[in-house]
Coordinates of N, CA and C in Angstrom, one line a residue:
M1392 N 4.1 81.8 101.7 CA 5.4 81.5 102.4 C 6.0 80.3 102.0
R1393 N 7.2 80.6 102.1 CA 7.7 79.2 101.2 C 8.7 78.4 102.6
Y1394 N 8.3 77.4 102.7 CA 8.7 76.8 103.9 C 10.4 75.6 103.3
R1395 N 11.1 75.8 104.1 CA 12.4 75.1 104.0 C 11.8 73.4 104.7
R1396 N 12.4 72.2 104.0 CA 12.4 70.9 104.3 C 12.1 70.8 105.9
E1397 N 13.2 71.2 106.7 CA 12.9 70.9 108.1 C 11.9 71.7 109.0
D1398 N 11.3 72.8 108.4 CA 10.1 73.4 108.9 C 8.9 72.8 108.7
V1399 N 8.6 71.8 107.4 CA 7.6 71.0 107.1 C 7.7 69.8 108.4
V1400 N 9.0 69.1 108.3 CA 9.5 68.0 109.1 C 8.5 68.5 110.5
A1401 N 9.3 69.7 110.9 CA 8.7 70.1 112.4 C 7.6 70.2 112.5
R1402 N 6.6 70.8 111.6 CA 5.4 70.9 111.7 C 4.6 69.6 111.4
A1403 N 5.2 68.6 110.9 CA 4.4 67.1 110.5 C 4.5 66.6 112.1
L1404 N 5.6 66.9 112.8 CA 5.7 66.2 114.0 C 4.6 66.7 115.1
Q1405 N 4.8 68.2 114.8 CA 3.8 68.9 116.1 C 2.5 68.3 115.9
V1406 N 2.2 68.0 114.1 CA 0.7 67.6 114.1 C 0.6 65.8 114.5
L1407 N 1.5 65.2 114.5 CA 1.6 64.1 115.0 C 1.2 63.9 116.4
D1408 N 2.1 64.9 117.0 CA 1.8 64.9 118.4 C 0.6 65.1 118.9
D1409 N -0.1 66.4 118.1 CA -1.4 66.4 118.3 C -2.7 66.0 117.9
Y1410 N -2.5 65.2 116.8 CA -3.9 65.1 116.5 C -3.7 62.8 116.2
G1411 N -2.3 62.6 116.2 CA -2.1 61.2 116.0 C -1.8 60.7 114.6
L1412 N -1.1 59.6 114.5 CA -0.8 58.9 113.1 C -1.7 59.5 112.0
A1413 N -2.9 58.8 112.5 CA -4.2 58.6 111.5 C -4.6 60.2 110.8
D1414 N -4.3 61.2 111.7 CA -4.7 62.3 111.2 C -3.7 63.2 110.5
L1415 N -2.3 62.4 110.4 CA -1.2 63.3 109.7 C -1.1 62.8 108.3
T1416 N -2.0 63.9 107.7 CA -2.2 63.8 106.4 C -1.6 65.1 105.4
M1417 N -1.3 64.8 104.1 CA -0.9 65.9 103.4 C -1.9 66.9 103.5
R1418 N -2.7 66.6 103.4 CA -3.8 67.7 103.7 C -3.9 68.5 104.6
R1419 N -4.0 67.8 106.0 CA -4.1 68.6 107.1 C -2.6 69.3 107.3
L1420 N -1.6 68.7 107.0 CA -0.3 69.3 107.3 C -0.1 70.6 106.3
G1421 N -0.7 70.7 105.1 CA -0.7 71.3 104.1 C -1.8 72.6 104.8
T1422 N -2.8 72.5 105.4 CA -3.8 73.4 106.2 C -2.8 74.3 107.1
E1423 N -2.3 73.2 108.0 CA -1.5 73.6 109.3 C -0.4 74.7 108.8
L1424 N 0.2 74.5 107.5 CA 1.2 75.5 107.1 C 0.5 76.5 106.2
G1425 N -0.6 76.2 106.0 CA -1.1 77.7 104.9 C -0.8 77.4 103.8
V1426 N -0.6 76.5 103.2 CA -0.2 75.8 101.9 C -0.9 74.9 101.1
R1427 N -1.1 74.5 99.7 CA -2.0 73.3 99.2 C -0.9 72.6 99.7
P1428 N -1.8 71.1 99.7 CA -0.9 69.9 99.9 C 0.1 69.8 98.8
S1429 N -0.2 70.3 97.5 CA 0.6 69.9 96.3 C 2.3 70.5 96.5
A1430 N 1.7 71.4 97.4 CA 3.4 72.3 97.5 C 4.2 71.5 98.3
L1431 N 3.8 70.3 99.2 CA 4.6 69.7 100.3 C 5.5 68.6 99.1
Y1432 N 5.0 68.3 97.9 CA 5.5 67.3 97.2 C 6.8 67.9 96.8
H1433 N 7.1 69.3 96.8 CA 8.3 69.9 96.7 C 9.6 69.1 97.2
H1434 N 9.1 68.8 98.5 CA 10.0 68.4 99.5 C 9.9 66.8 99.8
F1435 N 8.7 66.4 99.6 CA 8.7 64.7 99.9 C 7.6 64.1 98.6
A1436 N 8.4 63.1 98.1 CA 7.5 62.5 96.9 C 6.4 62.0 97.2
N1437 N 6.4 61.4 98.7 CA 4.9 60.9 99.0 C 4.9 61.2 100.6
K1438 N 3.7 60.4 101.3 CA 3.6 60.5 102.7 C 4.7 59.9 103.2
Q1439 N 5.2 58.6 102.6 CA 5.9 57.7 103.4 C 7.3 58.2 103.4
S1440 N 7.7 59.2 102.4 CA 9.2 59.6 102.8 C 8.9 60.9 103.8
L1441 N 7.7 61.6 103.7 CA 7.6 62.2 104.8 C 7.7 61.7 106.1
L1442 N 6.9 60.5 106.5 CA 6.8 59.6 107.8 C 8.2 59.2 108.1
A1443 N 8.9 59.1 107.2 CA 10.8 59.0 107.0 C 11.5 59.8 107.5
A1444 N 11.4 61.0 107.0 CA 11.7 62.2 107.8 C 11.3 62.8 109.2
V1445 N 10.1 62.4 109.2 CA 9.3 62.5 110.7 C 10.2 61.7 111.4
A1446 N 10.0 60.0 111.4 CA 11.1 59.1 112.1 C 12.4 59.5 112.3
D1447 N 13.2 59.7 111.5 CA 14.5 60.4 111.8 C 14.7 61.4 112.9
E1448 N 13.8 62.3 112.4 CA 13.8 63.6 113.5 C 13.4 63.1 114.8
I1449 N 12.5 62.6 115.1 CA 12.2 62.0 116.4 C 13.5 61.3 116.9
L1450 N 14.4 60.0 116.1 CA 15.4 59.7 116.5 C 16.6 60.8 117.0
R1451 N 16.7 61.8 116.2 CA 17.7 62.9 116.1 C 17.7 63.4 117.2
R1452 N 16.1 63.7 117.6 CA 16.1 64.9 119.1 C 16.3 64.1 120.3
G1453 N 16.0 62.5 120.3 CA 16.7 61.9 121.3 C 17.6 61.1 121.4
R1454 N 18.5 61.4 120.4 CA 19.9 60.8 120.5 C 20.9 61.3 121.8
H1455 N 21.6 60.5 122.1 CA 22.6 60.7 122.9 C 23.9 59.7 122.4
E1456 N 25.3 60.4 122.7 CA 26.4 59.5 122.4 C 26.5 58.4 123.3
Q1457 N 26.7 57.1 123.3 CA 27.0 56.4 124.2 C 28.4 55.9 124.1
T1458 N 28.8 55.7 125.4 CA 30.4 55.2 125.7 C 30.3 54.1 126.3
G1459 N 31.5 53.8 126.8 CA 31.4 52.5 127.9 C 31.7 51.1 127.2
A1460 N 31.5 50.4 127.9 CA 31.4 49.1 127.5 C 30.1 48.5 126.7
W1461 N 30.5 47.4 125.9 CA 29.4 47.2 124.9 C 28.0 47.1 125.3
D1462 N 27.5 46.2 126.8 CA 26.3 46.3 127.2 C 26.0 47.7 127.9
V1463 N 27.0 48.5 128.5 CA 26.6 49.9 128.8 C 25.6 50.8 127.7
R1464 N 26.4 50.5 126.5 CA 26.1 51.2 125.4 C 24.9 51.1 124.8
V1465 N 24.6 49.7 124.8 CA 23.4 48.9 124.1 C 22.3 49.3 125.3
T1466 N 22.3 49.4 126.5 CA 21.3 49.5 127.2 C 21.0 51.2 127.3
G1467 N 21.9 51.9 127.2 CA 22.1 53.3 126.7 C 21.1 53.9 125.5
I1468 N 21.4 53.0 124.2 CA 20.8 53.0 122.9 C 19.2 52.6 123.0
C1469 N 19.3 51.8 123.7 CA 17.8 51.2 123.8 C 16.8 52.1 124.5
T1470 N 17.7 52.2 125.9 CA 16.4 53.1 126.3 C 16.6 54.7 126.1
D1471 N 17.5 55.5 125.3 CA 17.2 56.6 124.6 C 16.4 56.1 123.2
L1472 N 16.6 55.3 122.9 CA 15.3 54.8 121.5 C 13.8 54.8 122.3
R1473 N 13.7 54.0 123.4 CA 12.5 54.0 124.1 C 12.1 55.5 124.2
D1474 N 12.8 56.2 125.2 CA 12.2 57.4 125.4 C 11.6 58.4 124.1
S1475 N 12.6 58.4 123.2 CA 12.3 59.0 122.0 C 10.9 58.6 121.3
L1476 N 10.6 57.3 121.4 CA 9.4 56.7 120.7 C 8.2 57.1 121.6
L1477 N 8.3 57.0 123.0 CA 7.0 57.7 123.8 C 7.1 59.2 124.2
A1478 N 8.2 60.1 123.3 CA 8.1 61.3 123.6 C 6.8 62.1 122.6
Y1479 N 6.5 61.2 121.9 CA 5.5 61.6 120.8 C 4.5 60.8 120.2
R1480 N 3.1 61.4 120.3 CA 2.5 60.5 120.3 C 2.4 59.8 118.8
D1481 N 2.1 58.3 119.0 CA 2.3 57.4 117.8 C 3.9 57.2 117.3
G1482 N 4.4 58.1 118.4 CA 6.2 57.9 117.7 C 6.6 56.6 117.7
A1483 N 6.3 55.7 118.3 CA 6.5 53.9 118.4 C 6.4 53.8 117.2
E1484 N 5.0 53.5 116.8 CA 4.5 53.1 115.6 C 5.1 53.9 114.1
V1485 N 5.2 55.1 114.5 CA 5.9 55.5 113.0 C 7.4 55.4 112.9
V1486 N 8.3 55.3 114.0 CA 9.6 55.0 113.7 C 9.6 53.2 113.5
A1487 N 9.1 52.4 114.0 CA 9.1 51.0 113.8 C 8.4 50.6 112.5
T1488 N 7.5 51.4 112.0 CA 7.2 51.2 110.7 C 8.1 51.7 109.7
V1489 N 8.8 52.7 109.8 CA 9.4 53.4 109.1 C 10.8 52.3 108.7
W1490 N 11.5 52.2 110.0 CA 12.3 51.1 110.0 C 12.3 49.5 109.2
S1491 N 11.2 49.0 109.8 CA 10.3 47.8 109.1 C 10.1 47.9 107.7
F1492 N 10.0 48.7 107.1 CA 9.7 49.3 105.7 C 11.0 49.6 104.9
G1493 N 12.3 49.8 105.8 CA 13.3 50.2 105.3 C 13.7 51.5 104.6
L1494 N 12.6 52.5 105.0 CA 12.5 53.8 104.7 C 13.5 55.0 105.4
G1495 N 13.9 54.5 106.5 CA 15.1 55.3 107.1 C 14.6 54.7 108.6
A1496 N 15.2 55.8 109.8 CA 15.0 55.2 111.2 C 16.0 53.9 111.4
S1497 N 17.2 54.2 110.7 CA 18.0 53.3 110.5 C 19.3 53.3 111.8
Q1498 N 19.4 54.5 112.2 CA 20.5 55.0 113.5 C 20.5 54.2 114.3
P1499 N 19.6 53.8 115.2 CA 19.7 52.9 116.2 C 20.2 51.7 115.9
H1500 N 19.7 51.0 114.8 CA 20.4 49.8 114.4 C 21.4 50.0 114.4
D1501 N 22.2 50.8 113.3 CA 23.7 51.1 113.2 C 24.3 51.0 114.7
D1502 N 24.1 51.9 115.3 CA 24.7 52.2 116.4 C 24.7 50.6 117.6
L1503 N 23.7 49.9 117.4 CA 23.5 48.9 118.0 C 24.7 47.7 117.6
V1504 N 24.5 47.5 116.4 CA 25.5 46.9 115.7 C 27.0 47.2 115.8
Q1505 N 27.0 48.5 115.8 CA 28.4 49.0 116.1 C 28.7 48.5 117.5
A1506 N 28.1 49.2 118.7 CA 28.3 48.4 119.9 C 28.4 47.2 120.1
L1507 N 27.7 46.4 119.5 CA 27.9 44.7 119.7 C 29.2 44.4 118.8
T1508 N 29.5 44.9 117.7 CA 30.8 44.2 117.2 C 31.7 44.8 117.8
D1509 N 31.6 46.2 118.5 CA 33.0 46.5 119.3 C 32.8 45.7 120.3
G1510 N 31.7 45.2 120.8 CA 32.0 44.2 122.1 C 32.5 42.7 121.9
G1511 N 32.8 42.2 120.6 CA 32.9 41.0 120.1 C 32.3 39.9 119.7
L1512 N 30.8 40.6 119.2 CA 29.9 39.6 118.9 C 29.9 39.0 117.8
G1513 N 30.8 39.9 116.6 CA 31.0 39.1 115.5 C 30.2 39.1 114.6
D1514 N 29.6 38.3 113.6 CA 28.8 38.3 112.7 C 27.5 38.2 113.3
L1515 N 27.3 37.8 114.8 CA 25.8 37.9 115.4 C 25.4 39.1 115.9
A1516 N 26.2 40.4 115.5 CA 25.9 41.4 115.8 C 24.5 41.9 115.0
P1517 N 24.4 41.7 113.9 CA 23.0 42.4 113.3 C 22.0 41.8 113.5
T1518 N 21.8 40.4 114.2 CA 20.8 39.5 114.5 C 20.6 40.2 116.0
A1519 N 21.5 40.5 116.8 CA 21.5 40.8 118.1 C 20.7 42.3 118.0
A1520 N 21.1 43.1 117.4 CA 20.7 44.5 116.9 C 19.0 44.3 117.0
R1521 N 18.7 43.4 115.5 CA 17.4 43.4 115.4 C 16.4 42.7 116.4
T1522 N 17.0 41.8 117.3 CA 16.2 41.4 118.4 C 16.1 42.6 119.3
L1523 N 17.1 43.4 119.6 CA 16.9 44.4 120.6 C 16.1 45.4 120.1
L1524 N 16.0 45.8 118.9 CA 14.9 46.6 118.3 C 13.8 46.1 118.3
H1525 N 13.7 44.8 118.2 CA 12.1 44.2 118.1 C 11.6 44.2 119.5
F1526 N 12.3 44.5 120.5 CA 11.9 44.2 121.8 C 11.8 45.8 122.3
V1527 N 12.4 46.6 121.9 CA 11.9 47.9 122.2 C 10.9 48.6 121.4
Y1528 N 10.6 48.3 120.1 CA 9.9 48.9 119.5 C 8.3 48.3 119.9
G1529 N 8.4 47.1 120.1 CA 7.2 46.5 120.7 C 6.9 46.9 122.1
H1530 N 7.3 46.8 122.8 CA 7.4 47.4 124.3 C 6.5 48.6 124.2
A1531 N 7.7 49.5 123.1 CA 7.0 51.0 123.5 C 5.5 51.1 122.5
V1532 N 5.4 50.3 121.6 CA 3.9 50.5 120.9 C 3.3 49.9 121.9
D1533 N 3.1 48.9 122.6 CA 2.6 48.4 123.6 C 2.2 49.8 124.7
E1534 N 3.3 50.2 125.3 CA 2.6 51.4 126.3 C 1.9 52.4 125.5
Q1535 N 2.6 52.8 124.2 CA 1.7 53.8 123.9 C 0.2 53.6 123.6
T1536 N 0.0 52.2 123.2 CA -1.4 52.0 122.8 C -2.0 51.7 124.3
H1537 N -1.4 51.2 125.6 CA -2.5 51.4 126.4 C -2.5 52.8 127.1
L1538 N -1.9 53.4 127.2 CA -1.8 54.7 127.6 C -3.1 55.5 126.8
Q1539 N -2.8 55.0 125.2 CA -3.7 55.8 124.7 C -5.4 55.4 124.9
A1540 N -5.4 54.2 125.0 CA -6.8 53.6 125.3 C -7.3 54.1 126.6
A1541 N -6.5 54.2 127.7 CA -6.9 54.6 128.8 C -7.3 55.9 128.9
A1542 N -6.4 57.2 128.2 CA -7.0 58.2 128.1 C -8.3 58.5 127.0
A1543 N -8.4 57.6 126.3 CA -9.8 57.9 125.9 C -10.9 57.3 126.4
G1544 N -10.5 56.5 127.7 CA -11.5 56.0 128.5 C -12.0 54.6 127.6
A1545 N -11.2 54.0 126.9 CA -11.8 52.5 126.5 C -11.4 51.4 127.5
I1546 N -10.2 51.4 128.2 CA -9.8 50.6 129.3 C -9.9 51.5 130.7
E1547 N -9.7 50.6 132.0 CA -9.4 51.1 133.2 C -8.0 51.5 133.2
D1548 N -7.5 52.4 133.6 CA -6.0 52.7 133.5 C -5.5 52.0 134.7
D1549 N -4.8 50.8 134.7 CA -4.0 50.3 135.6 C -2.7 50.5 135.9
V1550 N -1.9 50.9 136.2 CA -0.6 51.7 136.2 C 0.5 50.3 136.2
R1551 N 1.0 50.6 135.0 CA 1.9 49.3 134.6 C 3.6 49.8 135.2
D1552 N 3.9 48.6 135.6 CA 5.3 48.5 136.2 C 6.4 48.7 135.2
T1553 N 6.6 50.2 135.5 CA 7.7 50.8 134.6 C 9.5 50.3 134.5
D1554 N 9.4 48.9 135.6 CA 10.5 48.5 135.6 C 10.7 47.3 134.3
D1555 N 9.5 47.2 133.9 CA 9.3 45.9 133.0 C 10.1 46.1 131.8
F1556 N 10.2 47.4 131.6 CA 11.2 47.6 130.0 C 12.8 47.1 130.4
V1557 N 13.3 47.6 131.8 CA 14.4 47.5 132.3 C 14.9 46.2 132.3
A1558 N 13.9 45.4 133.1 CA 14.0 44.0 132.9 C 14.2 43.3 132.0
G1559 N 13.5 43.5 131.2 CA 13.6 42.5 129.4 C 14.5 43.0 128.9
L1560 N 14.9 44.5 129.0 CA 16.3 44.8 128.3 C 17.5 43.8 128.6
G1561 N 17.5 43.8 130.1 CA 18.3 42.9 131.1 C 18.8 41.6 130.4
L1562 N 17.4 40.8 130.3 CA 17.3 39.9 129.8 C 18.1 39.2 128.7
I1563 N 17.8 40.0 127.6 CA 18.3 40.2 126.6 C 19.8 40.3 126.3
T1564 N 19.8 41.6 127.1 CA 21.7 41.7 127.3 C 22.1 40.3 127.6
A1565 N 21.6 40.1 129.1 CA 22.3 38.6 129.4 C 22.1 37.3 128.5
G1566 N 21.0 37.2 127.7 CA 21.2 36.4 126.4 C 22.4 36.4 125.6
I1567 N 22.4 38.0 125.1 CA 23.5 38.2 124.3 C 25.2 37.9 124.8
S1568 N 25.1 38.4 125.9 CA 26.4 38.1 126.8 C 26.7 36.2 127.0
M1569 N 25.8 35.7 126.7 CA 25.9 34.0 127.3 C 26.4 33.6 125.9
A1570 N 25.8 34.0 124.8 CA 26.5 33.9 123.2 C 27.5 34.1 123.2
K1571 N 27.7 35.2 123.4 CA 29.1 35.6 123.3 C 30.2 34.8 123.9
A1572 N 29.9 34.5 125.1 CA 30.9 33.7 125.9 C 31.2 32.5 125.3
V1573 N 29.8 31.8 124.7 CA 29.9 30.4 124.2 C 30.5 30.3 123.1
R1574 N 30.7 31.7 122.3 CA 31.4 31.7 121.0 C 32.9 31.5 121.4
E1575 N 33.2 32.4 122.3 CA 34.8 32.7 122.6 C 35.5 31.5 123.2
A1576 N 34.5 30.5 123.9 CA 35.0 29.5 124.2 C 35.2 28.3 123.4
S1577 N 33.9 28.6 122.3 CA 34.1 27.5 121.2 C 35.8 27.3 120.6
P1578 N 36.2 26.1 120.2 CA 37.4 26.2 119.4 C 37.0 26.3 118.1
D1579 N 36.2 26.0 117.2 CA 36.0 26.7 116.1 C 35.8 28.0 115.7
R1580 N 36.0 29.0 116.5 CA 35.6 30.3 116.7 C 36.3 30.9 115.2

């Protein structure tokens, strides 16, 4: 049977969710699809390009259009991103790694830069967007690692305060608002 690129990505996402990133290999994926691993290279030059496509699919499935003031949009983008990352086993690690390597997963950054630029942040928008992404990725990786360790019995599962993400995001957004206000008040603008 011949598979389309979208079919391979969908199955790779299922393997990721079922077995985790360490077991998402071209060999396992080929077995899952009933093809030789070499057949996958028709669609993807290497595992990194497959992971980039998986990361983009994770983001695509969780993306919602954000409207409103810049801070409302930023909060919505970051919340959607976090939810997307946590929806799949090792999703945070996959997306954060792909973005860090510059292989894909750039949509959240682009959306944040646009919202921040629309809000008047100017040339600080890319730095603010990266800061927000570092927070969201770090928080999601921490949450997933904790949940997986608890599920494996490696740690006692103490329930974490779910408001921690919202509070942290609020702190960063408040800092961005302050930086924006200082810039607007500066005569050297």
